Coordinates of C-alpha atoms in Angstrom, one line a residue:
M175 CA 6.8 -5.9 -6.5
S176 CA 7.8 -5.1 -3.0
K177 CA 11.4 -5.7 -1.8
C178 CA 12.0 -8.2 1.0
E179 CA 14.1 -5.7 3.0
Q180 CA 11.1 -3.3 3.0
C181 CA 8.3 -5.9 3.5
I182 CA 6.6 -5.7 6.9
V183 CA 5.4 -9.4 6.6
R184 CA 8.9 -10.8 7.2
Q185 CA 8.8 -9.5 10.8
F186 CA 6.3 -12.3 11.5
N187 CA 8.5 -15.2 10.5
S188 CA 12.1 -16.5 10.3
L189 CA 13.1 -14.0 7.6
K190 CA 13.4 -11.4 10.4
H191 CA 16.8 -12.9 11.3
L192 CA 18.3 -12.2 7.9
S193 CA 20.6 -9.2 7.4
K194 CA 19.8 -6.4 4.9
D195 CA 22.3 -7.8 2.4
E196 CA 20.8 -11.3 2.7
L197 CA 17.3 -9.8 2.1
I198 CA 18.4 -7.8 -0.9
R199 CA 19.9 -10.9 -2.5
M200 CA 16.8 -12.9 -1.7
S201 CA 14.6 -10.1 -3.2
A202 CA 16.4 -10.4 -6.5
C203 CA 15.5 -14.0 -7.0
K204 CA 12.1 -14.4 -5.4
T205 CA 8.9 -14.5 -7.4
S206 CA 5.5 -13.1 -6.4
K207 CA 2.1 -14.4 -7.4
I208 CA -1.6 -14.2 -6.7
I209 CA -3.4 -17.5 -6.0
K210 CA -7.2 -17.1 -6.4
K211 CA -9.6 -18.5 -3.8
G212 CA -10.1 -22.2 -4.2
E213 CA -6.9 -22.7 -6.3
P214 CA -3.9 -24.7 -5.1
L215 CA -0.7 -23.2 -3.9
F216 CA 0.8 -26.7 -4.3
L217 CA -0.5 -30.2 -4.3
E218 CA 0.6 -33.5 -2.8
G219 CA 3.4 -35.1 -4.8
E220 CA 4.9 -31.8 -5.9
H221 CA 8.6 -31.0 -5.5
L222 CA 8.4 -27.6 -3.8
N223 CA 12.2 -26.7 -4.0
G224 CA 11.7 -23.6 -1.9
V225 CA 9.5 -21.8 0.6
F226 CA 6.4 -19.6 0.2
C227 CA 6.0 -16.5 2.3
I228 CA 2.3 -15.6 2.7
K229 CA 2.0 -11.8 2.1
D230 CA -1.8 -11.7 2.4
G231 CA -4.6 -14.2 2.7
I232 CA -5.2 -17.6 4.3
C233 CA -4.6 -21.1 2.9
K234 CA -5.7 -24.4 4.2
V235 CA -3.2 -27.3 4.4
S236 CA -4.8 -30.7 4.1
K237 CA -4.2 -34.4 3.5
I238 CA -6.5 -36.6 1.5
S239 CA -6.8 -40.1 2.9
D240 CA -7.0 -43.4 0.9
N241 CA -10.8 -43.3 1.3
G242 CA -11.0 -39.8 -0.2
K243 CA -11.6 -37.9 3.1
N244 CA -10.0 -34.5 3.3
Q245 CA -8.4 -33.7 6.7
I246 CA -7.3 -30.1 7.2
V247 CA -4.2 -30.2 9.3
N248 CA -3.3 -26.4 9.4
L249 CA -4.4 -23.0 8.4
I250 CA -1.6 -20.7 7.2
K251 CA -2.1 -17.0 7.5
K252 CA -0.4 -13.7 6.5
G253 CA 3.2 -13.6 7.7
D254 CA 3.6 -17.4 7.8
L255 CA 6.2 -19.4 5.8
I256 CA 5.2 -22.7 4.3
G257 CA 7.4 -25.4 2.7
E258 CA 10.4 -25.3 5.0
R259 CA 10.6 -29.1 5.0
S260 CA 11.6 -28.9 1.3
L261 CA 14.8 -27.2 2.5
I262 CA 15.9 -30.2 4.5
S263 CA 14.4 -33.1 2.6
E264 CA 14.4 -34.0 -1.1
E265 CA 10.9 -35.7 -0.7
V266 CA 7.9 -34.4 -2.5
S267 CA 5.1 -32.6 -0.5
N268 CA 2.8 -34.9 1.4
L269 CA 0.2 -32.2 1.8
N270 CA -2.1 -30.0 -0.3
A271 CA -2.2 -26.2 0.2
V272 CA -5.3 -24.4 -1.2
A273 CA -6.3 -20.7 -1.0
L274 CA -9.1 -20.1 1.4
D275 CA -9.4 -16.6 0.0
D276 CA -7.2 -14.8 -2.5
L277 CA -3.6 -15.3 -1.6
E278 CA -0.6 -13.1 -2.3
V279 CA 2.6 -15.1 -1.9
C280 CA 6.3 -14.8 -2.6
F281 CA 8.3 -17.9 -3.5
I282 CA 11.9 -18.1 -2.5
P283 CA 13.9 -20.8 -4.2
K284 CA 15.7 -23.5 -2.2
S285 CA 19.0 -22.7 -3.9
E286 CA 18.9 -19.2 -2.6
I287 CA 17.7 -19.9 1.0
I288 CA 20.2 -22.8 1.6
R289 CA 23.0 -20.2 1.6
D290 CA 21.3 -18.4 4.5
L291 CA 20.7 -21.6 6.4
E292 CA 24.4 -22.4 6.2
K293 CA 25.7 -19.0 7.2
N294 CA 23.1 -17.4 9.5
Q295 CA 22.7 -19.4 12.7
N296 CA 19.8 -17.4 14.1
F297 CA 17.8 -17.9 10.9
T298 CA 18.6 -21.6 10.9
M299 CA 17.5 -22.1 14.5
D300 CA 14.3 -20.2 13.9
V301 CA 13.4 -22.3 10.9
L302 CA 14.1 -25.5 13.0
K303 CA 12.1 -24.2 15.9
N304 CA 9.1 -23.6 13.6
M305 CA 9.4 -27.1 12.1
A306 CA 9.6 -28.6 15.6
N307 CA 6.4 -26.7 16.5
S308 CA 4.7 -28.1 13.4
L309 CA 5.7 -31.6 14.5
K310 CA 4.3 -30.9 18.0
N311 CA 1.0 -29.7 16.5
A312 CA 0.8 -32.8 14.3
D313 CA 1.4 -35.0 17.4
N314 CA -1.4 -33.2 19.2
L315 CA -3.8 -33.6 16.2
I316 CA -3.2 -37.4 16.2
V317 CA -4.0 -37.7 19.9
D318 CA -7.0 -35.4 19.6
M319 CA -8.4 -37.4 16.7
A320 CA -8.0 -40.6 18.6
Q321 CA -9.1 -39.6 22.1
K322 CA -11.5 -36.6 21.8
S323 CA -15.1 -36.6 20.7
V324 CA -16.1 -34.6 17.7
K325 CA -17.9 -32.2 20.0
Q326 CA -14.7 -31.6 22.0
R327 CA -12.8 -31.0 18.8
L328 CA -15.3 -28.5 17.6
A329 CA -15.2 -26.5 20.9
E330 CA -11.4 -26.6 20.8
T331 CA -11.2 -25.5 17.2
L332 CA -13.5 -22.5 17.7
L333 CA -11.3 -21.3 20.6
K334 CA -8.1 -21.9 18.6
L335 CA -9.6 -20.0 15.6
Q336 CA -10.4 -17.0 17.8
T337 CA -6.9 -17.0 19.3
K338 CA -5.1 -17.4 15.9
F339 CA -7.3 -15.1 13.7
G340 CA -8.9 -12.7 16.2
T341 CA -12.3 -11.2 15.7
T342 CA -13.8 -8.5 13.4
D343 CA -15.3 -5.2 14.8
E344 CA -18.6 -7.0 15.0
G345 CA -17.1 -9.8 17.1
Y346 CA -17.1 -12.5 14.5
L347 CA -14.1 -14.8 13.9
D348 CA -11.9 -13.1 11.4
I349 CA -11.9 -16.1 9.0
H350 CA -14.6 -17.5 6.7
L351 CA -14.7 -21.2 6.8
S352 CA -17.4 -23.3 5.0
R353 CA -19.2 -25.9 7.0
E354 CA -17.3 -28.5 4.9
D355 CA -14.0 -26.9 6.0
I356 CA -15.1 -27.0 9.7
G357 CA -16.0 -30.7 9.2
N358 CA -12.6 -31.3 7.6
I359 CA -10.8 -29.7 10.5
I360 CA -12.6 -31.7 13.2
G361 CA -12.7 -34.9 11.2
T362 CA -16.4 -35.4 10.6
A363 CA -19.0 -35.1 7.9
T364 CA -20.3 -31.7 6.9
E365 CA -23.8 -32.6 8.2
S366 CA -22.4 -33.5 11.7
A367 CA -20.5 -30.2 11.8
I368 CA -23.7 -28.3 10.9
R369 CA -25.7 -30.2 13.6
L370 CA -23.0 -29.5 16.3
L371 CA -22.7 -25.8 15.4
S372 CA -26.5 -25.5 15.7
E373 CA -26.4 -27.3 19.1
F374 CA -23.7 -24.9 20.3
K375 CA -25.8 -21.9 19.1
K376 CA -28.9 -23.2 20.9
K377 CA -26.9 -23.5 24.1
G378 CA -25.7 -19.9 23.8
F379 CA -22.0 -20.8 23.3
I380 CA -21.8 -19.2 19.8
E381 CA -23.7 -16.9 17.5
I382 CA -24.0 -17.6 13.8
K383 CA -24.9 -15.3 10.9
G384 CA -24.4 -16.9 7.5
K385 CA -20.7 -18.0 7.4
N386 CA -19.9 -15.7 10.3
I387 CA -19.4 -17.3 13.7
S388 CA -19.0 -15.5 17.0
V389 CA -17.8 -17.0 20.3
I390 CA -20.2 -15.9 23.0
N391 CA -19.3 -18.1 25.9
E392 CA -15.6 -19.0 26.1
T393 CA -15.9 -20.6 29.5
E394 CA -18.5 -23.1 28.4
L395 CA -16.5 -23.9 25.2
H396 CA -13.4 -24.6 27.4
K397 CA -15.5 -27.0 29.5
V398 CA -16.8 -28.9 26.5
S399 CA -13.3 -28.9 25.0
S400 CA -12.0 -30.5 28.3
G401 CA -14.7 -33.1 28.3
F402 CA -16.9 -31.7 31.0

C-alpha cells in the first residue's frame, strides 16, 4: 500500500496543500481498495463519512430520477477527490458512483480530514474551491438540459470528453463509454444517442470504431454545440 506522502496522485487534488506530517498521519488511517468495473463505489442514501481519492480508473457519478432514468452528472478520473460534501454536511449521498473501469481508490475518514480542514487554510480553501466548481457545473447542466437540444449536448459532450480525458495514440477519446452511458450523459434514450452518433459520423465530425470515438472536426462540433 503506497503512502500518501509518496503518492503522485495527490498532486492533482487538494491534498497537495497538506504538509508531510499531515500526509503521514493521513496515510496511517486511510484504507485502499479495488472496485471492479460496474460495481458501486457508493450509492445514493449512503453516509460517506469521508472522501475517496481516485488513484486509478474512472467512475461515473449519476442520479436516478423518480421515473427510473439515470442521469450521469459527472465523470471522475485519476487524481480526483469525491465525497467532499460529506465533510461539511451530515446528509447522506444524493448520488451514485459506479466504476466505469476497474478503480483503485483510497478512503480517508472524515474524522481524520476534519483536523486538516480546521488547521490548514490552503487545504480548506482548495476543497471549498472544488465544491464551488462542482456547483457551477451542476448549474450549467441544469441550463443545458433545459435549453439545449440533444444534438447540441452531444457535440458539447464529445468536446468536453476530449478536453478532460485526452486521446490515445490512435487519436480516439481516452475513455470507453457505452452508448447507454452517452445517452445518460446527454439525457436521451440509448437509441437516440446511437442515431445521433451515426449522423455525426456521416457528416465527418467523428470517427467510430467499436466503442472508440475520435473527434475529426472540432470546428463543426463547436458550431453544432453553439446551435449553428
